[in-house]
Coordinates of C-alpha atoms in Angstrom, one line a residue:
Chain F
M1 CA 29.3 25.8 16.4
S2 CA 29.1 24.4 12.9
A3 CA 26.2 22.0 11.5
G4 CA 28.9 19.5 11.3
D5 CA 29.0 19.1 15.0
E6 CA 25.4 18.3 15.3
V7 CA 24.3 14.8 15.7
V8 CA 21.2 12.6 16.5
V9 CA 21.2 10.1 19.5
A10 CA 19.7 6.9 17.5
L11 CA 18.6 3.5 19.0
D12 CA 17.3 0.5 17.4
V13 CA 15.7 -1.8 19.9
G14 CA 15.0 -5.5 19.0
G15 CA 14.0 -8.4 21.0
T16 CA 17.7 -9.4 22.1
G17 CA 20.0 -6.2 21.5
M18 CA 19.8 -2.5 21.0
K19 CA 21.9 -0.9 18.4
C20 CA 22.9 2.7 19.0
A21 CA 24.7 5.5 17.4
L22 CA 25.6 9.0 17.1
V23 CA 24.3 10.0 13.5
R24 CA 25.2 13.0 11.7
P25 CA 22.5 15.1 9.6
D26 CA 24.4 13.7 6.5
G27 CA 23.7 10.0 7.5
T28 CA 27.2 9.3 8.5
T29 CA 27.9 7.6 11.9
V30 CA 30.4 9.1 14.4
H31 CA 29.7 6.5 17.2
T32 CA 28.2 3.1 17.7
E33 CA 27.8 0.8 20.8
R34 CA 25.4 -2.1 21.4
H35 CA 23.7 -3.0 24.5
A36 CA 21.5 -6.2 25.7
T37 CA 18.0 -5.5 25.6
D38 CA 17.4 -8.4 28.0
A39 CA 13.7 -8.3 27.5
Q40 CA 12.8 -11.2 29.9
R41 CA 13.2 -8.3 32.8
G42 CA 9.8 -6.9 31.6
P43 CA 8.9 -3.5 29.4
D44 CA 9.5 -1.3 32.6
A45 CA 13.2 -2.5 32.7
V46 CA 13.9 -2.1 29.1
V47 CA 12.5 1.4 29.1
D48 CA 14.7 2.2 31.8
T49 CA 17.7 0.8 29.9
I50 CA 16.8 2.8 26.5
L51 CA 16.5 5.7 28.5
E52 CA 19.8 5.3 30.2
V53 CA 21.6 4.5 27.1
A54 CA 20.3 7.5 25.1
D55 CA 21.1 9.9 27.8
G56 CA 24.5 8.3 27.9
L57 CA 24.9 8.9 24.2
A58 CA 23.9 12.4 24.4
G59 CA 26.3 12.8 27.1
K60 CA 29.3 11.1 25.2
A61 CA 28.4 13.4 22.3
R62 CA 28.9 16.7 24.3
A63 CA 31.9 15.1 25.9
A64 CA 33.2 15.1 22.5
G65 CA 32.4 18.6 21.5
R66 CA 29.5 17.8 19.4
T67 CA 25.8 18.9 19.9
P68 CA 23.0 16.3 20.3
V69 CA 20.0 17.9 18.4
A70 CA 17.3 15.1 18.6
C71 CA 16.8 11.4 19.5
G72 CA 15.3 8.8 17.3
I73 CA 14.3 5.3 18.7
A74 CA 13.2 2.3 16.5
V75 CA 11.1 -0.6 18.3
P76 CA 9.5 -3.5 16.7
G77 CA 5.7 -4.3 16.6
V78 CA 2.7 -2.0 16.2
V79 CA 4.2 1.8 16.6
D80 CA 2.0 4.8 16.6
E81 CA 4.8 7.3 15.3
T82 CA 2.0 10.1 15.2
R83 CA 1.5 9.9 19.0
G84 CA 5.1 8.6 19.7
V85 CA 3.6 5.7 21.4
A86 CA 5.0 1.8 21.2
V87 CA 1.4 0.4 21.1
W88 CA 2.2 -3.6 21.2
S89 CA 5.4 -5.8 20.7
A90 CA 5.6 -9.5 21.1
N91 CA 9.3 -9.6 21.6
V92 CA 9.9 -6.6 24.0
G93 CA 6.6 -6.8 25.8
F94 CA 5.5 -3.0 25.1
R95 CA 2.0 -2.1 25.7
D96 CA 1.0 1.7 25.2
V97 CA 4.5 3.1 26.0
P98 CA 4.7 6.7 25.3
L99 CA 8.3 6.3 24.6
R100 CA 8.8 9.7 22.8
E101 CA 7.4 11.7 25.4
L102 CA 9.6 9.6 27.9
A103 CA 12.7 10.4 25.9
T104 CA 12.0 14.1 25.5
T105 CA 11.6 14.4 29.0
R106 CA 14.6 12.4 30.1
L107 CA 17.3 13.9 27.4
G108 CA 15.7 17.6 27.0
L109 CA 15.8 17.0 23.1
P110 CA 13.0 16.7 20.4
A111 CA 12.6 12.6 20.0
A112 CA 10.7 10.6 17.2
L113 CA 9.8 7.1 17.6
G114 CA 9.5 4.6 14.8
H115 CA 9.0 0.9 13.7
D116 CA 11.9 -0.7 13.3
V117 CA 11.2 -2.1 9.6
R118 CA 9.7 1.0 8.7
V119 CA 12.7 3.2 9.4
G120 CA 14.9 0.5 8.1
G121 CA 13.1 1.1 4.9
L122 CA 13.4 4.9 5.2
A123 CA 17.2 4.6 5.4
E124 CA 17.5 2.1 2.7
A125 CA 15.3 4.2 0.4
R126 CA 17.1 7.6 1.3
L127 CA 20.5 6.5 1.9
G128 CA 20.9 2.6 0.7
A129 CA 19.8 0.4 -2.2
G130 CA 16.6 2.5 -2.9
R131 CA 18.3 5.9 -3.1
D132 CA 17.4 6.4 -6.6
A133 CA 13.8 5.5 -6.6
G134 CA 10.9 7.5 -5.6
H135 CA 8.9 4.5 -4.7
V136 CA 10.5 1.7 -2.6
L137 CA 9.1 -1.4 -0.9
F138 CA 11.6 -2.6 1.6
V139 CA 11.2 -6.1 2.8
A140 CA 13.0 -7.6 5.7
I141 CA 12.9 -11.2 5.7
G142 CA 14.3 -13.1 9.1
T143 CA 12.4 -14.7 11.8
G144 CA 9.4 -12.9 10.5
I145 CA 8.6 -11.0 7.4
A146 CA 7.6 -7.3 7.4
A147 CA 7.7 -4.2 4.8
A148 CA 7.9 -0.5 4.7
H149 CA 6.4 1.3 1.6
V150 CA 8.5 4.3 1.2
V151 CA 7.3 7.1 -1.2
G152 CA 9.0 10.3 -1.6
G153 CA 11.2 9.5 1.6
S154 CA 8.7 8.9 3.8
A155 CA 7.3 5.7 5.1
A156 CA 3.6 4.7 5.1
T157 CA 2.4 4.2 8.7
G158 CA -1.2 3.4 8.6
A159 CA -4.0 4.5 10.4
H160 CA -2.8 2.5 13.7
G161 CA 0.8 2.1 13.4
A162 CA 0.4 -1.3 11.6
A163 CA 1.1 -0.9 8.1
G164 CA 3.5 -3.0 6.0
E165 CA 2.7 -6.5 7.5
I166 CA 3.4 -8.3 4.2
G167 CA 4.4 -11.4 6.4
H168 CA 0.7 -11.5 7.2
I169 CA -1.0 -11.8 3.8
L170 CA -2.3 -14.8 2.7
V171 CA -0.5 -16.8 0.0
R172 CA -1.3 -20.4 0.7
P173 CA -5.0 -21.1 1.7
G174 CA -5.1 -24.0 4.3
G175 CA -1.0 -23.6 4.6
P176 CA 1.3 -23.9 7.8
R177 CA -0.3 -22.2 10.9
C178 CA 1.4 -18.8 11.1
G179 CA 2.6 -17.3 14.7
C180 CA -0.5 -14.8 14.3
G181 CA -2.9 -17.6 14.4
R182 CA -3.9 -17.7 10.8
D183 CA -3.1 -20.4 8.2
G184 CA -1.1 -19.8 5.1
C185 CA 0.5 -16.3 5.9
L186 CA 3.6 -15.5 3.7
E187 CA 5.7 -15.5 6.9
A188 CA 4.5 -19.1 7.7
V189 CA 6.0 -20.3 4.5
A190 CA 8.9 -18.2 3.5
S191 CA 10.6 -16.7 6.4
A192 CA 13.9 -17.9 7.2
S193 CA 12.7 -19.6 10.3
A194 CA 9.8 -21.1 8.3
I195 CA 12.3 -22.6 5.7
G196 CA 14.5 -24.3 8.4
R197 CA 11.2 -25.5 10.1
R198 CA 10.0 -26.9 7.1
F199 CA 13.4 -28.6 6.0
T200 CA 13.8 -30.0 9.5
E201 CA 10.4 -31.6 9.3
L202 CA 11.0 -33.1 6.0
A203 CA 14.7 -34.4 6.5
G204 CA 14.4 -35.1 10.2
A205 CA 17.6 -33.1 10.8
P206 CA 17.6 -29.6 11.9
A207 CA 19.0 -26.9 9.4
T208 CA 18.9 -23.2 8.9
A209 CA 17.5 -21.6 6.0
A210 CA 21.1 -20.4 4.9
E211 CA 22.2 -24.4 5.0
V212 CA 19.0 -25.2 3.2
A213 CA 20.0 -22.5 0.4
D214 CA 23.4 -24.0 0.3
R215 CA 22.2 -27.6 0.2
A216 CA 19.6 -26.6 -2.6
A217 CA 22.6 -25.2 -4.6
A218 CA 24.7 -28.3 -4.2
G219 CA 21.9 -30.2 -5.8
E220 CA 20.4 -31.9 -2.8
Q221 CA 16.8 -32.6 -3.9
L222 CA 14.8 -32.2 -0.8
A223 CA 16.5 -28.8 0.0
G224 CA 15.8 -27.7 -3.5
D225 CA 12.2 -28.5 -3.1
V226 CA 11.8 -26.4 0.2
W227 CA 13.9 -23.4 -1.1
R228 CA 11.8 -23.3 -4.3
A229 CA 8.6 -23.5 -2.3
A230 CA 9.7 -20.9 -0.2
V231 CA 10.9 -18.8 -3.2
E232 CA 7.6 -19.2 -4.9
A233 CA 5.5 -18.0 -2.0
L234 CA 7.9 -14.9 -1.7
A235 CA 7.2 -14.3 -5.4
D236 CA 3.5 -14.5 -4.8
G237 CA 3.9 -12.2 -1.8
L238 CA 6.0 -9.7 -3.7
A239 CA 3.7 -9.7 -7.0
T240 CA 1.0 -8.8 -4.4
G241 CA 2.8 -5.7 -3.0
Q242 CA 3.6 -4.7 -6.5
A243 CA 0.1 -5.1 -7.8
L244 CA -0.9 -2.7 -4.6
F245 CA 1.9 -0.6 -4.5
D246 CA 3.6 -0.4 -8.1
V247 CA 6.9 0.5 -6.7
A248 CA 10.0 1.2 -8.8
T249 CA 12.4 -0.9 -6.6
V250 CA 12.2 -3.6 -4.0
V251 CA 14.8 -4.0 -1.6
L252 CA 15.3 -7.0 0.2
G253 CA 16.8 -7.1 3.6
G254 CA 17.1 -9.4 6.8
G255 CA 18.9 -12.7 7.0
L256 CA 17.5 -14.5 4.2
A257 CA 18.8 -11.7 1.7
Q258 CA 22.2 -12.8 2.6
A259 CA 21.6 -16.0 0.3
G260 CA 22.6 -13.4 -2.4
P261 CA 22.1 -15.1 -5.7
L262 CA 20.7 -18.1 -4.4
L263 CA 17.7 -16.2 -3.5
F264 CA 17.9 -13.3 -5.7
D265 CA 18.2 -14.9 -9.2
P266 CA 15.2 -17.5 -8.7
L267 CA 13.2 -14.9 -7.0
R268 CA 13.4 -12.5 -9.9
E269 CA 12.6 -14.9 -12.3
A270 CA 9.5 -16.1 -10.2
L271 CA 8.3 -12.6 -9.8
R272 CA 8.5 -11.9 -13.4
E273 CA 6.5 -15.0 -14.4
R274 CA 3.7 -13.5 -12.0
L275 CA 3.6 -10.1 -13.3
T276 CA 1.2 -9.4 -16.1
F277 CA 0.4 -5.8 -17.1
H278 CA 2.3 -4.6 -13.9
R279 CA 5.8 -3.1 -14.4
E280 CA 8.6 -5.3 -13.1
P281 CA 10.5 -3.7 -9.9
R282 CA 14.0 -3.6 -9.6
L283 CA 14.9 -6.3 -7.0
V284 CA 18.0 -5.4 -5.1
A285 CA 19.6 -6.5 -1.8
A286 CA 19.7 -4.1 1.3
A287 CA 22.9 -1.9 1.3
L288 CA 23.1 -1.0 4.9
G289 CA 23.1 -4.3 6.8
D290 CA 21.9 -3.9 10.4
E291 CA 22.8 0.0 10.6
A292 CA 19.6 0.7 8.6
G293 CA 17.4 0.7 11.9
C294 CA 19.8 3.3 13.5
L295 CA 20.2 5.5 10.6
G296 CA 16.6 5.5 9.9
A297 CA 15.6 6.4 13.5
A298 CA 18.0 9.5 13.0
L299 CA 16.3 10.2 9.9
L300 CA 13.0 10.3 11.5
A301 CA 14.1 12.4 14.2
L302 CA 15.6 14.9 11.6
D303 CA 12.4 15.0 9.8
T304 CA 10.5 15.7 13.1
L305 CA 12.9 18.8 13.6
A306 CA 12.7 19.9 10.1
K307 CA 8.7 19.8 10.4
E308 CA 8.7 21.6 13.8
S309 CA 11.1 24.3 12.4
R310 CA 8.5 24.9 9.4
Chain B
M1 CA -16.3 37.9 -9.6
S2 CA -16.9 35.9 -6.4
A3 CA -15.2 32.5 -5.7
G4 CA -18.8 31.1 -5.7
D5 CA -18.8 31.5 -9.6
E6 CA -15.7 29.4 -10.1
V7 CA -16.2 25.9 -11.5
V8 CA -13.8 22.7 -12.6
V9 CA -14.7 21.2 -16.0
A10 CA -14.7 17.7 -14.8
L11 CA -15.0 14.3 -17.0
D12 CA -15.1 10.7 -16.1
V13 CA -14.2 8.7 -19.2
G14 CA -15.2 4.7 -19.1
G15 CA -15.5 2.4 -21.8
T16 CA -19.1 3.2 -22.7
G17 CA -19.8 6.4 -21.3
M18 CA -18.6 9.9 -20.3
K19 CA -19.9 11.5 -17.3
C20 CA -19.3 15.2 -17.2
A21 CA -19.9 18.0 -14.9
L22 CA -19.1 21.6 -13.8
V23 CA -18.2 21.3 -10.1
R24 CA -17.7 23.9 -7.5
P25 CA -14.4 24.1 -5.4
D26 CA -16.8 22.9 -2.2
G27 CA -17.8 19.9 -4.1
T28 CA -21.2 20.8 -5.4
T29 CA -22.2 20.0 -9.0
V30 CA -23.7 22.9 -11.0
H31 CA -24.4 21.1 -14.1
T32 CA -24.1 17.4 -15.5
E33 CA -24.3 15.7 -18.9
R34 CA -23.3 12.3 -20.3
H35 CA -21.9 11.4 -23.7
A36 CA -21.3 8.1 -25.2
T37 CA -17.4 7.2 -25.5
D38 CA -18.0 5.0 -28.7
A39 CA -14.5 3.4 -28.1
Q40 CA -14.7 1.2 -31.1
R41 CA -14.0 4.5 -33.1
G42 CA -10.5 4.2 -31.8
P43 CA -8.4 6.3 -29.2
D44 CA -8.0 9.4 -31.7
A45 CA -11.7 10.0 -32.3
V46 CA -12.2 9.5 -28.2
V47 CA -9.6 12.1 -27.6
D48 CA -11.6 14.5 -30.1
T49 CA -14.8 13.9 -28.1
I50 CA -13.4 14.4 -24.7
L51 CA -11.6 17.8 -25.8
E52 CA -14.7 18.8 -27.6
V53 CA -17.1 18.1 -24.7
A54 CA -14.5 19.7 -22.1
D55 CA -14.5 22.7 -24.3
G56 CA -18.2 22.9 -24.7
L57 CA -18.6 22.6 -20.9
A58 CA -16.2 25.6 -20.2
G59 CA -18.2 27.3 -22.6
K60 CA -21.4 26.6 -21.1
A61 CA -19.9 27.6 -17.8
R62 CA -19.0 31.1 -19.1
A63 CA -22.4 31.4 -20.7
A64 CA -24.0 31.0 -17.3
G65 CA -21.6 33.8 -15.9
R66 CA -19.3 31.3 -14.2
T67 CA -15.6 31.1 -14.4
P68 CA -13.9 27.7 -15.5
V69 CA -10.9 27.5 -13.5
A70 CA -9.4 24.2 -14.2
C71 CA -10.2 21.0 -15.9
G72 CA -10.1 17.5 -14.4
I73 CA -10.4 14.3 -16.6
A74 CA -10.4 10.8 -15.1
V75 CA -9.7 7.5 -17.3
P76 CA -9.4 3.9 -16.7
G77 CA -6.2 1.8 -17.2
V78 CA -2.9 2.6 -16.4
V79 CA -2.6 6.4 -15.8
D80 CA 0.6 8.4 -15.0
E81 CA -0.9 11.2 -13.2
T82 CA 2.5 13.0 -12.8
R83 CA 3.1 13.5 -16.5
G84 CA -0.5 13.6 -17.2
V85 CA -0.5 10.7 -19.7
A86 CA -3.0 7.7 -20.2
V87 CA -0.4 5.1 -20.5
W88 CA -2.4 2.3 -21.5
S89 CA -6.3 1.1 -21.3
A90 CA -7.8 -2.0 -22.4
N91 CA -11.3 -0.6 -22.9
V92 CA -10.6 2.8 -24.4
G93 CA -7.7 1.9 -26.4
F94 CA -5.2 4.6 -25.1
R95 CA -1.6 4.2 -25.7
D96 CA 0.6 7.1 -24.2
V97 CA -1.8 9.7 -25.0
P98 CA -0.8 13.3 -23.2
L99 CA -4.2 14.1 -22.4
R100 CA -3.2 16.5 -19.7
E101 CA -1.3 18.6 -22.2
L102 CA -3.9 18.4 -24.9
A103 CA -6.8 19.5 -22.5
T104 CA -4.6 22.5 -21.4
T105 CA -3.9 23.5 -25.0
R106 CA -7.4 23.1 -26.1
L107 CA -9.0 24.9 -23.2
G108 CA -6.2 27.5 -22.0
L109 CA -7.0 25.8 -18.6
P110 CA -4.6 24.3 -15.9
A111 CA -5.6 20.6 -16.3
A112 CA -5.3 17.2 -14.2
L113 CA -5.5 13.8 -15.4
G114 CA -6.3 11.0 -12.9
H115 CA -7.0 7.3 -12.7
D116 CA -10.7 6.7 -12.6
V117 CA -10.6 4.5 -9.4
R118 CA -8.0 6.4 -7.8
V119 CA -10.0 9.9 -8.2
G120 CA -13.2 8.1 -7.3
G121 CA -11.4 6.8 -4.0
L122 CA -10.2 10.5 -3.5
A123 CA -13.8 11.9 -3.6
E124 CA -15.1 8.9 -1.2
A125 CA -12.4 9.8 1.1
R126 CA -12.8 13.6 0.9
L127 CA -16.3 14.3 0.2
G128 CA -18.2 10.6 0.8
A129 CA -18.4 7.7 2.9
G130 CA -14.6 7.8 4.0
R131 CA -14.4 11.8 5.1
D132 CA -14.0 11.3 8.4
A133 CA -11.0 9.0 8.0
G134 CA -7.2 10.0 7.3
H135 CA -6.6 6.5 6.0
V136 CA -9.1 5.1 3.5
L137 CA -9.0 2.0 1.0
F138 CA -11.6 2.4 -1.7
V139 CA -12.4 -0.5 -3.5
A140 CA -14.5 -0.9 -6.6
I141 CA -15.9 -4.0 -7.4
G142 CA -17.9 -4.3 -10.9
T143 CA -16.8 -5.9 -14.0
G144 CA -13.3 -5.8 -12.4
I145 CA -11.9 -5.0 -9.0
A146 CA -9.4 -2.1 -8.5
A147 CA -8.7 0.1 -5.5
A148 CA -7.5 3.3 -4.2
H149 CA -5.3 3.8 -1.0
V150 CA -6.0 7.3 0.0
V151 CA -4.1 9.1 2.8
G152 CA -4.6 12.6 4.0
G153 CA -6.7 13.5 1.2
S154 CA -4.3 12.0 -1.7
A155 CA -4.4 8.8 -3.7
A156 CA -1.2 6.7 -4.1
T157 CA -0.4 6.7 -7.9
G158 CA 2.6 4.2 -7.6
A159 CA 5.7 4.6 -9.7
H160 CA 4.3 3.8 -13.0
G161 CA 0.7 4.8 -12.7
A162 CA -0.5 1.5 -11.7
A163 CA -0.9 1.4 -7.7
G164 CA -4.1 -0.1 -6.3
E165 CA -4.7 -3.2 -8.4
I166 CA -6.3 -5.4 -5.7
G167 CA -8.1 -7.3 -8.4
H168 CA -4.9 -8.8 -9.2
I169 CA -3.6 -10.0 -6.1
L170 CA -3.6 -13.8 -5.9
V171 CA -6.0 -15.3 -3.3
R172 CA -7.1 -18.7 -4.9
P173 CA -3.5 -20.5 -6.3
G174 CA -4.4 -22.7 -9.2
G175 CA -8.0 -20.9 -9.2
P176 CA -9.8 -19.5 -12.3
R177 CA -8.0 -17.7 -14.9
C178 CA -8.1 -14.1 -14.8
G179 CA -8.3 -11.7 -17.8
C180 CA -4.8 -10.4 -17.1
G181 CA -3.5 -13.8 -17.8
R182 CA -2.7 -15.3 -14.4
D183 CA -4.6 -18.0 -12.3
G184 CA -6.5 -17.2 -9.2
C185 CA -6.7 -13.3 -9.0
L186 CA -9.2 -11.9 -6.8
E187 CA -10.9 -10.2 -9.7
A188 CA -11.3 -13.8 -11.2
V189 CA -13.3 -15.0 -8.3
A190 CA -15.3 -12.1 -6.5
S191 CA -16.0 -9.5 -9.1
A192 CA -19.6 -9.2 -10.2
S193 CA -18.8 -10.7 -13.6
A194 CA -17.1 -13.7 -12.1
I195 CA -19.5 -14.4 -9.9
G196 CA -22.3 -14.3 -12.7
R197 CA -20.0 -16.3 -14.6
R198 CA -19.4 -19.0 -11.9
F199 CA -23.0 -19.3 -11.3
T200 CA -24.0 -19.7 -15.0
E201 CA -21.3 -22.3 -15.1
L202 CA -22.6 -24.5 -12.6
A203 CA -26.3 -23.9 -13.1
G204 CA -26.5 -23.9 -16.7
A205 CA -28.6 -21.2 -16.6
P206 CA -27.5 -17.4 -16.8
A207 CA -27.6 -14.7 -13.8
T208 CA -25.8 -11.7 -12.8
A209 CA -24.2 -11.3 -9.5
A210 CA -27.1 -9.3 -8.2
E211 CA -29.3 -12.3 -9.2
V212 CA -27.0 -14.6 -7.4
A213 CA -27.2 -12.4 -4.1
D214 CA -31.1 -12.4 -4.2
R215 CA -31.1 -16.1 -4.9
A216 CA -28.7 -16.9 -2.2
A217 CA -30.6 -14.5 0.1
A218 CA -33.8 -16.6 -0.7
G219 CA -32.0 -19.9 0.5
E220 CA -31.1 -21.3 -2.9
Q221 CA -28.1 -23.4 -2.0
L222 CA -25.9 -23.3 -5.2
A223 CA -26.4 -19.7 -5.3
G224 CA -25.6 -19.6 -1.7
D225 CA -22.5 -21.4 -2.3
V226 CA -21.3 -19.3 -5.0
W227 CA -22.0 -16.2 -3.2
R228 CA -20.0 -17.5 0.1
A229 CA -17.1 -18.3 -2.0
A230 CA -17.1 -14.8 -3.7
V231 CA -17.6 -13.2 -0.3
E232 CA -14.6 -15.2 1.3
A233 CA -12.4 -14.4 -1.5
L234 CA -13.1 -10.7 -1.1
A235 CA -12.4 -11.3 2.8
D236 CA -9.1 -12.7 1.8
G237 CA -8.3 -9.7 -0.4
L238 CA -9.4 -7.0 2.0
A239 CA -7.5 -9.1 4.7
T240 CA -4.3 -8.4 2.6
G241 CA -5.2 -5.0 1.8
Q242 CA -5.5 -4.3 5.7
A243 CA -2.2 -6.1 6.5
L244 CA -0.5 -3.9 4.2
F245 CA -2.2 -0.5 4.4
D246 CA -3.8 -0.6 7.9
V247 CA -6.8 1.9 7.0
A248 CA -9.2 3.3 9.3
T249 CA -12.1 2.8 6.7
V250 CA -12.7 0.5 3.9
V251 CA -15.1 2.0 1.3
L252 CA -16.9 -0.7 -1.1
G253 CA -18.1 0.8 -4.3
G254 CA -19.2 -0.3 -7.9
G255 CA -22.0 -2.6 -8.9
L256 CA -21.5 -5.5 -6.3
A257 CA -21.7 -2.8 -3.1
Q258 CA -25.6 -2.5 -4.5
A259 CA -26.1 -5.9 -2.9
G260 CA -26.2 -4.1 0.6
P261 CA -26.4 -6.2 3.7
L262 CA -26.4 -9.1 1.7
L263 CA -22.6 -8.3 1.1
F264 CA -21.5 -6.4 4.0
D265 CA -23.0 -8.5 6.6
P266 CA -21.0 -11.8 5.9
L267 CA -18.1 -9.8 4.3
R268 CA -17.6 -8.0 7.6
E269 CA -17.9 -11.2 9.4
A270 CA -15.2 -13.2 7.2
L271 CA -13.1 -10.2 7.3
R272 CA -13.0 -10.2 11.1
E273 CA -12.3 -13.9 11.3
R274 CA -9.0 -13.3 9.3
L275 CA -7.8 -10.4 11.2
T276 CA -5.4 -11.7 14.1
F277 CA -3.3 -8.7 15.6
H278 CA -4.6 -6.0 12.9
R279 CA -7.2 -3.5 13.6
E280 CA -10.6 -4.1 12.0
P281 CA -11.5 -1.5 9.5
R282 CA -14.8 0.2 9.1
L283 CA -16.6 -1.4 6.2
V284 CA -18.9 0.9 4.5
A285 CA -20.7 1.5 1.4
A286 CA -19.5 4.2 -1.1
A287 CA -21.9 7.5 -1.1
L288 CA -21.2 9.3 -4.0
G289 CA -22.5 6.7 -6.7
D290 CA -21.4 7.2 -10.1
E291 CA -20.7 10.7 -9.5
A292 CA -17.5 9.9 -7.5
G293 CA -15.3 9.8 -10.7
C294 CA -16.2 13.3 -11.8
L295 CA -16.0 14.8 -8.3
G296 CA -12.5 13.2 -8.0
A297 CA -11.3 14.6 -11.1
A298 CA -12.6 18.2 -10.0
L299 CA -10.7 17.4 -6.7
L300 CA -7.4 16.5 -8.6
A301 CA -7.7 19.6 -10.8
L302 CA -8.1 21.9 -7.7
D303 CA -5.1 20.1 -6.0
T304 CA -3.2 21.0 -8.9
L305 CA -4.2 24.6 -8.9
A306 CA -3.4 24.8 -5.2
K307 CA 0.1 23.2 -5.7
E308 CA 0.9 25.5 -8.6
S309 CA -0.3 28.7 -6.5
R310 CA 1.9 27.6 -3.5

C-alpha cells in the first residue's frame, strides 16, 4: 500500500458543531462531514458522539481502500496536549476528559488532542497564510478572541495548556466587563460580539459586527466610532503580542477577519503607529477558513506519529 | 584531558561594565573578572575590548591547564542569535555588528551571541530559581523592564531577535511617556527608574525605588501610593504575560527584585486578583544575581556546540 492511501481521521469539535475530515499527510482533504455537537446533552454524550464519529470516519476510510494511520481531535477551552486531556471548556462542558486515550482505545490508532485555536494556528502557519514565516501569531476573532504562537511549525501550549489567551489581556483598564470576570480585556472590547453589543447599546437597535463594519464604511458616525474603538483596542492587543513574541506574520482569522479591508486597512495603520523600535509584522487574513481546525488536528496527529517513530 | 578541564569563555556586556567568566559545562565558574565597557568610546572600540578580553580569558584558561571549548557573549538591545549579530543597542551603540563571527575568528573557537536578558532567563530557568519548571518567564526589572520566555531550556528569540519586550506593553493608556516614544508602557510606570522618578515628581525630593519601597513600608503615604501604583501596573503586565505564555514559574530579577517581600507579597496578591480562569504561576526571586548573564552566555555557547556535534 502506498503512502498516498494513508489518511488521518480529524475532528474539530466546537460548541455547536463538529467539523470532521479525512486528511492526507500532504494536507489535502479526501472527505469531509459535519455533525451537531448538541452540547446541552452533557459532556459524556458529546464524548460518545466524538468517538462514534471518529470510528465511523476510520471505517469509511477503510471502505474506500485507504489506511487510517492516526486520529487528531481539536477541542476548545483549556487543553493539555501533553497528557491528551480536555481540562476545561465553557461551551462543551469538558472537565478533565482523557480524550486522547479514549480515542486511541476506541479506534486502535495513535491519537492526538489539541486546542482548537492552537491547531488552527498550526495549520495556518504550515499550510495557510503564514506558511513562509518561521514565527507566526494566529489570532482568531469571533465570539471570543484567542491566539496561537507558532514557531518552527509548532504551537506553544503553555505549562497548563492555556497559552495564547490574547483575548484576556488588559487593554482598557476600567473598561467593559469580560466574560472571564475581569474588566477591560481585549475580548470585551474588540471581539465580534463585543462590537455588536456596544453598537446595540449606543444605537438602541441590534446589529452584528459585520453590519457595524458596513455602516461605518457607509459613513454612519456612531458605527464608525464603535468600529474605530474596536480597531484601536485590537491594535493595542496586537502591539502587546508583537512586543512579547516578535513574529514575522500575524494571521487574523475568525468571523471578524471576513470584514477584509474594512478591518485590515485601519488595523495595519493603528498597529504601525504603536510600534516604536519593534519590527512591523505582516498582517494577513487566514487562508484556510473553517477547515483550519481539522487540518491542524491532522497535522498534530502526524507530528505525534513522527515523534513516536523517531 | 578530562571533560572537567573544559571551560567556556563567557562575557556579559552591559552599558557600563562587562562581567566575564570561565564557566565549566556543569555551570560552575572557575574564574571571573570585570572590565569597563566605556561605551562613549564608540562601538568599534567596545568590540575591540570584547575580543581582547575574550582572547585574554582563553589564554588564562590555557595557562591554568584548562581547555577553552567555546565562547559565549551576551549583549543588550536587539540581538539576532541565529545570525550572531548585535542588531541594535541604545546603550552600547551597536548597529549590525557580527560579533559571533568576529569572536570565532579571533579566538579560533565556536561562539554564540545572545541577548542579555534572554540568556539571563536561560540561566535562571536551567540553573537558578526556575530550574524545576519547564515553562518559565524571567522578568528583569531595573532601569528598564525586559523578559525571557524559556520553554524546555531554550529562550524564545522572535523573528527579528526582539522577543520578550514586556517593558513595552501597554498597561496605562494615556499614561507616562516611555523612553521608546509611546505612552503608558509598563516600563514607564513600573521600572525602578520610573518609580524613583514618579516619587521625586510628587514629593519634590529625589528618591530611588529602593528608598520608595522602604518609605512605603514605614507607612509614608505618598511613598505607599507610588509603590502600590507600580505594583499594580506590574501585576497587570504579569497577568498579560501569563495569559499569553501560561508559565509555571515567573522569576523576577534586576534591581527591583531586591526589595524582597515589599515587592513580592503585594505583587503576588495583585496578580492573583487579576487571574480568572488562568493558573497562577509561582512568583519567585532570581537566584543567580548578576552572574546570570555570564552563565547564560556560557549555556548558549554549550547549546551551540551540542547542536553542531549532532
